Amino acid sequence: MPESSAHNAAAALAGDLADSLLAVLRTLPDQTSHHARYLGHFAVQLAKAVQGNSALPVPPRDRRFDHCAWQTNPVLRRTLQGWLGWQVHYRQWLDDLDIPEPDRARLRQLGDMLSATLAPSNSPANPVFIDRLRHTRGASLCRGTRNLLTDLVLRRPAAPLCADDAFLVGRDLASTPGQVIMREPLFELLQYQPTTAQAHQRALLMVPPPLNRFYLLDLTESSSLVRHALDQGLQVFMISWRNPDPEHRNWGFNQYVSACDQALRVVSQLTGNGPVNLMGVCAGGLLALLMQGVLQSRGQSKRICSASYLVTPIDARMDTGLLRMLGPAARQRLRSRLWHHGFLPASDIARAFSWQRPEEFVWAQAVERYALGQDPRPRDVLSWSQDCTRLPARLVEDFLDYFERDPFARPGSLVVQGQAIDLRAVSTPSWHLGAQHDHIVPCANSFPMRRMGGEKTFVQSHSGHIQSLVNPLDHPGAWFRAGTVTDNSPITSWLHQHAPLQGSWRSHWSDWTKAHSGPLVPAPAILGNPDFPPLQAAPGRYVHKS
């Protein structure tokens, strides 16, 4: 099935790319001067590179060309300059070309993927490869060949990001003490052991994204957001989603929002029947937003005392690589394949996210594993990132519909559990996190502006989508911006008005959340209650389900 899925996806993408290439061909008669001008620019740049007169800089965040030979070896330097020149002029040519924006975005993504694939660092002339080969007297090439054959036998779609046995969930990752106090077909509810003698009366319910394991929020002791919240005197509960099977194909927004509502009721019952602080992360934040909309429509908004949304796409008009490549043909093929299998395979999800940054998550691993003959370095976040889950067909359909229609911009146009969703009517205070270098949910798409009512606070983190969530409190060089949001302030104005503050956004978030969490009371010594007794130690059963 994985091979068939990959073949079908490739066929669909090829159809969309063919349409985009045809759009370019149709510009030849009317935009001849444009094509000729940029072809001439690139020819001049290439000539400079061949003559050794080009000095285009390598992007400062790109570590592939750190070896001194890229600057001192005449052949390598000319090769690198030719590759850099192609990137610059391709992007300029595409930006100034008069074609529909969807075609431009798709071709830009294709160009980025081709550029990463054709990078000189992927060639046998890579000086790191030559040095390694000489140092090991050829042993590195033998090990790399063995690694390649092993991955082909195991039918891995790409070089693994991390060794499968580098970390153990429950021991090295997701190790915060707690108990599963509720198990339903769709989710488990975890309650964590408090780390302080007193805890705030109003608890915190975390809703993670359903397309990965929840323990990104409880990765290691130093990076765990769960532990940080516990140390701040918050009572913490976590939803752990089940990895769906084909029979769960009809699980969609209605079922996932109902599960969030069910978990919210239990958390409230266990902590004095009061309101609860809600936190949603990425796609889990979207589910939490929908639940807020449902509760608002039912007149039950007081069940939530505050809501935090971390890197959550409240604005669905996203310009990301993943959505650029999902043209009409790809979406149609994806929908038919979804209902045939009942779910979107985990391997497809992992592959899609890896190719958003192929230079970092595809080719870097390939060079390290096959050319250098090295095993992947043990990194906790990469171990988590390759621990993907499937997504039920209905949920993928609902996500596609959300990103196609951007319903939060048109209150009432999205109906969940029979309720028209209008987030502008929500009055609950909310806190929103965006990440400066987020390539999955761009910072602007996390900005609430007019899409949500109530008092809104926005915070911008200094890093990317994943790193913003796992960077520890004492991360060196960390900074953030923070401030309130008005309905008339676009993110560009907001960024201009708020200067960076040194430190981690976590302190700002925990102070804000504690202000909405009620008085301190004795922390519970025993987890659960007679109605919801402990069933199993955290991290539970569902996190291990393959």
mmCIF file of C-alpha atoms in Angstrom, residues 20-381:
data_model
loop_
_atom_site.group_PDB
_atom_site.id
_atom_site.type_symbol
_atom_site.label_atom_id
_atom_site.label_comp_id
_atom_site.label_asym_id
_atom_site.label_seq_id
_atom_site.Cartn_x
_atom_site.Cartn_y
_atom_site.Cartn_z
ATOM 1 C CA SER A 20 1.455 24.983 -14.205
ATOM 2 C CA LEU A 21 4.142 24.350 -16.816
ATOM 3 C CA LEU A 22 1.552 24.789 -19.559
ATOM 4 C CA ALA A 23 0.654 28.137 -17.993
ATOM 5 C CA VAL A 24 4.310 29.133 -18.396
ATOM 6 C CA LEU A 25 4.382 27.968 -22.024
ATOM 7 C CA ARG A 26 1.325 30.087 -22.775
ATOM 8 C CA THR A 27 3.283 33.176 -21.688
ATOM 9 C CA LEU A 28 5.967 32.704 -24.354
ATOM 10 C CA PRO A 29 4.255 34.756 -27.113
ATOM 11 C CA ASP A 30 3.213 37.665 -24.860
ATOM 12 C CA GLN A 31 6.139 37.778 -22.426
ATOM 13 C CA THR A 32 9.025 36.924 -24.741
ATOM 14 C CA SER A 33 11.092 39.890 -23.558
ATOM 15 C CA HIS A 34 10.695 38.813 -19.944
ATOM 16 C CA HIS A 35 12.003 35.308 -20.626
ATOM 17 C CA ALA A 36 14.846 36.592 -22.795
ATOM 18 C CA ARG A 37 15.887 39.169 -20.218
ATOM 19 C CA TYR A 38 16.192 36.681 -17.356
ATOM 20 C CA LEU A 39 17.808 34.069 -19.567
ATOM 21 C CA GLY A 40 20.411 36.679 -20.409
ATOM 22 C CA HIS A 41 20.869 37.582 -16.738
ATOM 23 C CA PHE A 42 21.460 33.943 -15.854
ATOM 24 C CA ALA A 43 23.884 33.476 -18.760
ATOM 25 C CA VAL A 44 25.921 36.440 -17.531
ATOM 26 C CA GLN A 45 25.872 35.097 -13.968
ATOM 27 C CA LEU A 46 26.912 31.632 -15.164
ATOM 28 C CA ALA A 47 29.763 33.104 -17.158
ATOM 29 C CA LYS A 48 30.957 34.977 -14.061
ATOM 30 C CA ALA A 49 30.825 31.740 -12.065
ATOM 31 C CA VAL A 50 32.824 29.821 -14.679
ATOM 32 C CA GLN A 51 35.430 32.598 -14.816
ATOM 33 C CA GLY A 52 35.689 32.686 -11.016
ATOM 34 C CA ASN A 53 34.360 36.262 -10.781
ATOM 35 C CA SER A 54 31.107 35.509 -8.928
ATOM 36 C CA ALA A 55 30.805 36.087 -5.177
ATOM 37 C CA LEU A 56 27.183 35.326 -4.314
ATOM 38 C CA PRO A 57 26.837 34.683 -0.554
ATOM 39 C CA VAL A 58 25.619 31.422 0.931
ATOM 40 C CA PRO A 59 22.532 32.026 3.131
ATOM 41 C CA PRO A 60 23.733 32.415 6.738
ATOM 42 C CA ARG A 61 21.531 29.581 8.059
ATOM 43 C CA ASP A 62 22.772 27.087 5.433
ATOM 44 C CA ARG A 63 25.439 24.806 6.974
ATOM 45 C CA ARG A 64 25.940 22.559 3.940
ATOM 46 C CA PHE A 65 28.841 24.606 2.595
ATOM 47 C CA ASP A 66 30.807 25.309 5.762
ATOM 48 C CA HIS A 67 33.833 23.288 4.586
ATOM 49 C CA CYS A 68 36.617 25.640 3.530
ATOM 50 C CA ALA A 69 37.085 23.795 0.215
ATOM 51 C CA TRP A 70 33.863 25.345 -1.114
ATOM 52 C CA GLN A 71 35.755 28.650 -1.168
ATOM 53 C CA THR A 72 39.380 27.545 -1.750
ATOM 54 C CA ASN A 73 38.936 24.828 -4.386
ATOM 55 C CA PRO A 74 38.445 26.543 -7.795
ATOM 56 C CA VAL A 75 36.161 23.830 -9.219
ATOM 57 C CA LEU A 76 33.977 23.578 -6.109
ATOM 58 C CA ARG A 77 33.730 27.352 -5.785
ATOM 59 C CA ARG A 78 32.628 27.740 -9.419
ATOM 60 C CA THR A 79 30.100 24.924 -9.054
ATOM 61 C CA LEU A 80 28.649 26.487 -5.907
ATOM 62 C CA GLN A 81 28.431 29.937 -7.512
ATOM 63 C CA GLY A 82 26.645 28.531 -10.564
ATOM 64 C CA TRP A 83 24.092 26.792 -8.323
ATOM 65 C CA LEU A 84 23.527 29.931 -6.232
ATOM 66 C CA GLY A 85 23.104 32.009 -9.382
ATOM 67 C CA TRP A 86 20.485 29.630 -10.753
ATOM 68 C CA GLN A 87 18.457 29.945 -7.555
ATOM 69 C CA VAL A 88 18.556 33.742 -7.556
ATOM 70 C CA HIS A 89 17.549 34.187 -11.183
ATOM 71 C CA TYR A 90 14.919 31.436 -11.169
ATOM 72 C CA ARG A 91 13.139 33.117 -8.258
ATOM 73 C CA GLN A 92 13.376 36.575 -9.823
ATOM 74 C CA TRP A 93 12.134 35.248 -13.171
ATOM 75 C CA LEU A 94 9.189 33.522 -11.494
ATOM 76 C CA ASP A 95 8.289 36.482 -9.254
ATOM 77 C CA ASP A 96 8.057 38.844 -12.247
ATOM 78 C CA LEU A 97 6.234 36.398 -14.529
ATOM 79 C CA ASP A 98 2.577 37.204 -15.227
ATOM 80 C CA ILE A 99 0.844 33.893 -14.380
ATOM 81 C CA PRO A 100 -1.904 32.904 -11.918
ATOM 82 C CA GLU A 101 -0.730 32.898 -8.313
ATOM 83 C CA PRO A 102 -1.500 29.187 -7.683
ATOM 84 C CA ASP A 103 0.752 28.251 -10.619
ATOM 85 C CA ARG A 104 3.478 30.603 -9.419
ATOM 86 C CA ALA A 105 3.357 29.142 -5.898
ATOM 87 C CA ARG A 106 3.462 25.578 -7.227
ATOM 88 C CA LEU A 107 6.420 26.331 -9.497
ATOM 89 C CA ARG A 108 8.220 28.110 -6.670
ATOM 90 C CA GLN A 109 7.891 25.020 -4.511
ATOM 91 C CA LEU A 110 9.036 22.811 -7.373
ATOM 92 C CA GLY A 111 12.046 25.060 -7.903
ATOM 93 C CA ASP A 112 12.958 24.881 -4.222
ATOM 94 C CA MET A 113 12.731 21.077 -4.256
ATOM 95 C CA LEU A 114 14.850 20.825 -7.425
ATOM 96 C CA SER A 115 17.367 23.246 -5.979
ATOM 97 C CA ALA A 116 17.715 21.142 -2.823
ATOM 98 C CA THR A 117 18.061 17.987 -4.921
ATOM 99 C CA LEU A 118 20.717 19.441 -7.257
ATOM 100 C CA ALA A 119 22.742 21.082 -4.484
ATOM 101 C CA PRO A 120 26.502 20.519 -4.970
ATOM 102 C CA SER A 121 26.659 19.183 -1.407
ATOM 103 C CA ASN A 122 24.725 16.096 -2.607
ATOM 104 C CA SER A 123 27.396 15.201 -5.185
ATOM 105 C CA PRO A 124 30.404 12.849 -4.776
ATOM 106 C CA ALA A 125 32.597 15.962 -4.980
ATOM 107 C CA ASN A 126 31.395 17.098 -1.539
ATOM 108 C CA PRO A 127 34.667 17.700 0.355
ATOM 109 C CA VAL A 128 33.148 16.309 3.551
ATOM 110 C CA PHE A 129 32.553 13.019 1.717
ATOM 111 C CA ILE A 130 36.109 13.002 0.290
ATOM 112 C CA ASP A 131 37.652 13.702 3.722
ATOM 113 C CA ARG A 132 35.562 10.988 5.351
ATOM 114 C CA LEU A 133 36.448 8.483 2.630
ATOM 115 C CA ARG A 134 40.158 9.211 3.025
ATOM 116 C CA HIS A 135 40.038 9.153 6.841
ATOM 117 C CA THR A 136 38.235 5.766 7.002
ATOM 118 C CA ARG A 137 40.186 4.291 4.064
ATOM 119 C CA GLY A 138 36.980 3.470 2.224
ATOM 120 C CA ALA A 139 35.123 1.941 5.186
ATOM 121 C CA SER A 140 32.589 4.799 5.199
ATOM 122 C CA LEU A 141 31.550 3.967 1.626
ATOM 123 C CA CYS A 142 31.058 0.308 2.581
ATOM 124 C CA ARG A 143 28.926 1.264 5.571
ATOM 125 C CA GLY A 144 26.930 3.722 3.474
ATOM 126 C CA THR A 145 26.249 1.071 0.835
ATOM 127 C CA ARG A 146 25.120 -1.331 3.561
ATOM 128 C CA ASN A 147 22.816 1.355 4.998
ATOM 129 C CA LEU A 148 21.308 1.974 1.561
ATOM 130 C CA LEU A 149 20.671 -1.724 0.940
ATOM 131 C CA THR A 150 19.117 -2.080 4.403
ATOM 132 C CA ASP A 151 16.724 0.822 3.789
ATOM 133 C CA LEU A 152 15.769 -0.562 0.374
ATOM 134 C CA VAL A 153 14.984 -3.963 1.905
ATOM 135 C CA LEU A 154 12.915 -2.300 4.647
ATOM 136 C CA ARG A 155 11.165 -0.163 1.989
ATOM 137 C CA ARG A 156 11.886 3.048 3.793
ATOM 138 C CA PRO A 157 10.794 6.068 1.722
ATOM 139 C CA ALA A 158 13.884 8.035 2.803
ATOM 140 C CA ALA A 159 16.856 7.886 5.135
ATOM 141 C CA PRO A 160 15.581 7.767 8.742
ATOM 142 C CA LEU A 161 15.860 10.945 10.765
ATOM 143 C CA CYS A 162 16.737 9.016 13.913
ATOM 144 C CA ALA A 163 17.465 5.406 14.856
ATOM 145 C CA ASP A 164 14.299 3.572 15.851
ATOM 146 C CA ASP A 165 15.787 2.449 19.170
ATOM 147 C CA ALA A 166 17.517 5.724 20.104
ATOM 148 C CA PHE A 167 14.731 6.763 22.484
ATOM 149 C CA LEU A 168 12.073 4.843 24.367
ATOM 150 C CA VAL A 169 8.669 6.456 24.885
ATOM 151 C CA GLY A 170 7.819 6.364 28.575
ATOM 152 C CA ARG A 171 11.469 6.245 29.630
ATOM 153 C CA ASP A 172 13.418 8.808 27.590
ATOM 154 C CA LEU A 173 10.438 10.671 26.115
ATOM 155 C CA ALA A 174 6.993 11.343 27.611
ATOM 156 C CA SER A 175 8.302 10.450 31.054
ATOM 157 C CA THR A 176 6.408 12.942 33.234
ATOM 158 C CA PRO A 177 4.587 10.942 35.969
ATOM 159 C CA GLY A 178 0.836 10.679 35.575
ATOM 160 C CA GLN A 179 -2.078 8.355 35.016
ATOM 161 C CA VAL A 180 -4.582 7.541 32.291
ATOM 162 C CA ILE A 181 -7.902 8.298 33.970
ATOM 163 C CA MET A 182 -10.173 7.832 30.957
ATOM 164 C CA ARG A 183 -9.999 5.696 27.840
ATOM 165 C CA GLU A 184 -12.420 6.075 24.955
ATOM 166 C CA PRO A 185 -12.251 4.644 21.408
ATOM 167 C CA LEU A 186 -10.910 7.979 20.106
ATOM 168 C CA PHE A 187 -8.664 9.170 22.939
ATOM 169 C CA GLU A 188 -7.131 8.671 26.350
ATOM 170 C CA LEU A 189 -7.166 11.399 28.983
ATOM 171 C CA LEU A 190 -3.993 11.742 31.048
ATOM 172 C CA GLN A 191 -3.736 13.495 34.404
ATOM 173 C CA TYR A 192 -0.234 14.449 35.517
ATOM 174 C CA GLN A 193 1.117 14.287 39.052
ATOM 175 C CA PRO A 194 1.503 17.818 40.486
ATOM 176 C CA THR A 195 5.039 18.892 41.350
ATOM 177 C CA THR A 196 4.048 21.610 43.837
ATOM 178 C CA ALA A 197 2.361 21.381 47.252
ATOM 179 C CA GLN A 198 -0.305 23.817 46.084
ATOM 180 C CA ALA A 199 -1.874 24.117 42.661
ATOM 181 C CA HIS A 200 -4.263 26.543 41.036
ATOM 182 C CA GLN A 201 -7.881 25.525 41.299
ATOM 183 C CA ARG A 202 -8.674 25.764 37.594
ATOM 184 C CA ALA A 203 -6.916 23.073 35.603
ATOM 185 C CA LEU A 204 -5.310 23.104 32.155
ATOM 186 C CA LEU A 205 -6.428 20.770 29.349
ATOM 187 C CA MET A 206 -3.931 20.355 26.504
ATOM 188 C CA VAL A 207 -5.235 19.347 23.050
ATOM 189 C CA PRO A 208 -2.353 18.131 20.843
ATOM 190 C CA PRO A 209 -2.550 17.726 17.067
ATOM 191 C CA PRO A 210 -4.088 14.419 15.914
ATOM 192 C CA LEU A 211 -1.466 13.808 13.200
ATOM 193 C CA ASN A 212 1.455 13.231 15.583
ATOM 194 C CA ARG A 213 1.943 11.828 19.065
ATOM 195 C CA PHE A 214 1.119 14.139 21.956
ATOM 196 C CA TYR A 215 4.541 13.885 23.570
ATOM 197 C CA LEU A 216 6.002 16.777 21.606
ATOM 198 C CA LEU A 217 4.638 18.694 24.606
ATOM 199 C CA ASP A 218 6.392 16.286 26.990
ATOM 200 C CA LEU A 219 9.552 15.485 25.082
ATOM 201 C CA THR A 220 12.311 15.501 27.707
ATOM 202 C CA GLU A 221 12.530 16.838 31.226
ATOM 203 C CA SER A 222 14.265 20.051 30.146
ATOM 204 C CA SER A 223 12.044 20.776 27.135
ATOM 205 C CA SER A 224 8.688 19.505 28.428
ATOM 206 C CA LEU A 225 5.936 22.117 28.366
ATOM 207 C CA VAL A 226 3.927 19.777 30.603
ATOM 208 C CA ARG A 227 6.619 19.861 33.291
ATOM 209 C CA HIS A 228 6.911 23.633 32.998
ATOM 210 C CA ALA A 229 3.166 24.024 33.575
ATOM 211 C CA LEU A 230 3.271 21.636 36.549
ATOM 212 C CA ASP A 231 6.199 23.518 38.094
ATOM 213 C CA GLN A 232 4.175 26.726 37.788
ATOM 214 C CA GLY A 233 1.453 25.230 39.971
ATOM 215 C CA LEU A 234 -1.001 24.282 37.240
ATOM 216 C CA GLN A 235 -3.011 21.061 37.239
ATOM 217 C CA VAL A 236 -2.344 19.532 33.820
ATOM 218 C CA PHE A 237 -4.415 17.122 31.743
ATOM 219 C CA MET A 238 -3.558 15.867 28.251
ATOM 220 C CA ILE A 239 -5.515 14.238 25.428
ATOM 221 C CA SER A 240 -3.689 11.348 23.737
ATOM 222 C CA TRP A 241 -5.301 10.589 20.376
ATOM 223 C CA ARG A 242 -5.685 7.058 19.097
ATOM 224 C CA ASN A 243 -3.926 6.031 15.892
ATOM 225 C CA PRO A 244 -6.977 5.307 13.694
ATOM 226 C CA ASP A 245 -7.642 2.143 11.689
ATOM 227 C CA PRO A 246 -9.713 1.751 8.489
ATOM 228 C CA GLU A 247 -12.930 1.223 10.468
ATOM 229 C CA HIS A 248 -12.511 4.725 11.907
ATOM 230 C CA ARG A 249 -12.712 6.388 8.492
ATOM 231 C CA ASN A 250 -15.732 8.490 9.532
ATOM 232 C CA TRP A 251 -14.005 10.207 12.437
ATOM 233 C CA GLY A 252 -13.991 13.899 11.541
ATOM 234 C CA PHE A 253 -14.460 17.318 13.101
ATOM 235 C CA ASN A 254 -17.706 16.260 14.760
ATOM 236 C CA GLN A 255 -16.145 13.285 16.538
ATOM 237 C CA TYR A 256 -12.874 14.997 17.510
ATOM 238 C CA VAL A 257 -14.649 18.089 18.841
ATOM 239 C CA SER A 258 -17.020 15.851 20.795
ATOM 240 C CA ALA A 259 -13.988 14.105 22.307
ATOM 241 C CA CYS A 260 -12.523 17.465 23.362
ATOM 242 C CA ASP A 261 -15.856 18.391 24.944
ATOM 243 C CA GLN A 262 -15.978 15.061 26.770
ATOM 244 C CA ALA A 263 -12.440 15.536 28.108
ATOM 245 C CA LEU A 264 -13.281 19.082 29.195
ATOM 246 C CA ARG A 265 -16.249 17.832 31.239
ATOM 247 C CA VAL A 266 -14.138 15.219 33.016
ATOM 248 C CA VAL A 267 -11.368 17.700 33.826
ATOM 249 C CA SER A 268 -13.932 20.090 35.279
ATOM 250 C CA GLN A 269 -15.517 17.299 37.347
ATOM 251 C CA LEU A 270 -12.139 16.278 38.757
ATOM 252 C CA THR A 271 -11.197 19.830 39.750
ATOM 253 C CA GLY A 272 -14.314 21.136 41.492
ATOM 254 C CA ASN A 273 -16.737 21.495 38.573
ATOM 255 C CA GLY A 274 -15.342 24.900 37.660
ATOM 256 C CA PRO A 275 -14.191 26.319 34.329
ATOM 257 C CA VAL A 276 -11.029 24.990 32.693
ATOM 258 C CA ASN A 277 -8.049 26.560 30.920
ATOM 259 C CA LEU A 278 -7.817 25.237 27.377
ATOM 260 C CA MET A 279 -4.662 24.871 25.269
ATOM 261 C CA GLY A 280 -4.633 23.783 21.616
ATOM 262 C CA VAL A 281 -1.521 23.144 19.531
ATOM 263 C CA CYS A 282 -1.386 23.374 15.715
ATOM 264 C CA ALA A 283 -4.186 21.177 14.309
ATOM 265 C CA GLY A 284 -5.198 20.434 17.903
ATOM 266 C CA GLY A 285 -5.670 24.165 18.306
ATOM 267 C CA LEU A 286 -8.040 24.128 15.360
ATOM 268 C CA LEU A 287 -10.107 21.430 17.113
ATOM 269 C CA ALA A 288 -10.077 23.515 20.301
ATOM 270 C CA LEU A 289 -11.232 26.585 18.352
ATOM 271 C CA LEU A 290 -14.108 24.590 16.903
ATOM 272 C CA MET A 291 -15.083 23.386 20.375
ATOM 273 C CA GLN A 292 -15.067 26.981 21.605
ATOM 274 C CA GLY A 293 -17.341 27.909 18.732
ATOM 275 C CA VAL A 294 -19.710 25.040 19.525
ATOM 276 C CA LEU A 295 -19.833 25.942 23.222
ATOM 277 C CA GLN A 296 -20.432 29.608 22.387
ATOM 278 C CA SER A 297 -23.326 28.676 20.122
ATOM 279 C CA ARG A 298 -24.818 26.504 22.877
ATOM 280 C CA GLY A 299 -24.464 29.190 25.522
ATOM 281 C CA GLN A 300 -21.795 27.183 27.391
ATOM 282 C CA SER A 301 -18.762 29.413 26.831
ATOM 283 C CA LYS A 302 -18.259 29.887 30.589
ATOM 284 C CA ARG A 303 -16.944 26.318 30.814
ATOM 285 C CA ILE A 304 -13.621 27.691 29.525
ATOM 286 C CA CYS A 305 -11.888 30.416 31.549
ATOM 287 C CA SER A 306 -9.001 30.998 29.133
ATOM 288 C CA ALA A 307 -7.749 29.598 25.850
ATOM 289 C CA SER A 308 -4.183 29.337 24.560
ATOM 290 C CA TYR A 309 -3.477 28.611 20.909
ATOM 291 C CA LEU A 310 0.048 27.615 19.928
ATOM 292 C CA VAL A 311 1.043 27.853 16.221
ATOM 293 C CA THR A 312 -2.624 27.355 15.293
ATOM 294 C CA PRO A 313 -3.878 28.259 11.774
ATOM 295 C CA ILE A 314 -6.776 30.514 12.728
ATOM 296 C CA ASP A 315 -6.293 32.128 9.306
ATOM 297 C CA ALA A 316 -6.509 29.364 6.679
ATOM 298 C CA ARG A 317 -5.076 31.441 3.811
ATOM 299 C CA MET A 318 -1.645 29.860 4.151
ATOM 300 C CA ASP A 319 1.135 30.049 1.589
ATOM 301 C CA THR A 320 3.137 26.961 2.532
ATOM 302 C CA GLY A 321 4.911 24.325 0.486
ATOM 303 C CA LEU A 322 2.468 21.642 1.560
ATOM 304 C CA LEU A 323 -0.583 23.542 0.312
ATOM 305 C CA ARG A 324 1.177 24.858 -2.807
ATOM 306 C CA MET A 325 1.665 21.342 -4.112
ATOM 307 C CA LEU A 326 -1.922 20.317 -3.363
ATOM 308 C CA GLY A 327 -3.463 21.537 -6.593
ATOM 309 C CA PRO A 328 -6.885 20.466 -7.902
ATOM 310 C CA ALA A 329 -5.644 17.166 -9.361
ATOM 311 C CA ALA A 330 -3.726 16.244 -6.202
ATOM 312 C CA ARG A 331 -6.700 17.038 -3.973
ATOM 313 C CA GLN A 332 -9.100 15.029 -6.114
ATOM 314 C CA ARG A 333 -6.750 12.027 -6.158
ATOM 315 C CA LEU A 334 -6.149 12.354 -2.415
ATOM 316 C CA ARG A 335 -9.865 12.359 -1.643
ATOM 317 C CA SER A 336 -10.559 9.234 -3.686
ATOM 318 C CA ARG A 337 -7.592 7.422 -2.163
ATOM 319 C CA LEU A 338 -8.617 8.416 1.362
ATOM 320 C CA TRP A 339 -11.960 6.698 1.186
ATOM 321 C CA HIS A 340 -10.492 3.669 -0.542
ATOM 322 C CA HIS A 341 -8.070 3.020 2.331
ATOM 323 C CA GLY A 342 -10.063 4.700 5.114
ATOM 324 C CA PHE A 343 -7.143 6.862 6.236
ATOM 325 C CA LEU A 344 -4.115 8.871 5.166
ATOM 326 C CA PRO A 345 -1.044 6.688 5.827
ATOM 327 C CA ALA A 346 1.532 7.871 8.345
ATOM 328 C CA SER A 347 4.284 7.414 5.747
ATOM 329 C CA ASP A 348 2.555 9.887 3.414
ATOM 330 C CA ILE A 349 2.332 12.450 6.208
ATOM 331 C CA ALA A 350 5.989 12.017 7.156
ATOM 332 C CA ARG A 351 7.079 12.270 3.519
ATOM 333 C CA ALA A 352 4.999 15.408 2.912
ATOM 334 C CA PHE A 353 6.461 17.249 5.889
ATOM 335 C CA SER A 354 10.028 16.140 5.108
ATOM 336 C CA TRP A 355 9.806 17.571 1.596
ATOM 337 C CA GLN A 356 8.847 20.981 2.925
ATOM 338 C CA ARG A 357 12.519 21.324 3.906
ATOM 339 C CA PRO A 358 14.259 18.726 1.755
ATOM 340 C CA GLU A 359 17.724 20.191 2.289
ATOM 341 C CA GLU A 360 17.307 19.592 6.035
ATOM 342 C CA PHE A 361 15.075 16.525 6.343
ATOM 343 C CA VAL A 362 15.769 14.543 3.150
ATOM 344 C CA TRP A 363 19.169 15.208 1.627
ATOM 345 C CA ALA A 364 21.123 15.944 4.804
ATOM 346 C CA GLN A 365 20.117 12.530 6.163
ATOM 347 C CA ALA A 366 20.856 10.845 2.829
ATOM 348 C CA VAL A 367 24.363 12.324 2.664
ATOM 349 C CA GLU A 368 25.069 11.437 6.289
ATOM 350 C CA ARG A 369 23.755 7.864 6.075
ATOM 351 C CA TYR A 370 24.723 6.793 2.550
ATOM 352 C CA ALA A 371 27.717 8.954 1.574
ATOM 353 C CA LEU A 372 29.387 9.297 4.979
ATOM 354 C CA GLY A 373 28.305 5.898 6.310
ATOM 355 C CA GLN A 374 27.149 7.373 9.603
ATOM 356 C CA ASP A 375 24.135 6.476 11.693
ATOM 357 C CA PRO A 376 21.733 9.338 12.392
ATOM 358 C CA ARG A 377 22.543 11.311 15.498
ATOM 359 C CA PRO A 378 20.111 10.680 18.372
ATOM 360 C CA ARG A 379 17.886 13.757 18.549
ATOM 361 C CA ASP A 380 14.714 13.587 20.597
ATOM 362 C CA VAL A 381 12.672 15.904 18.386
#
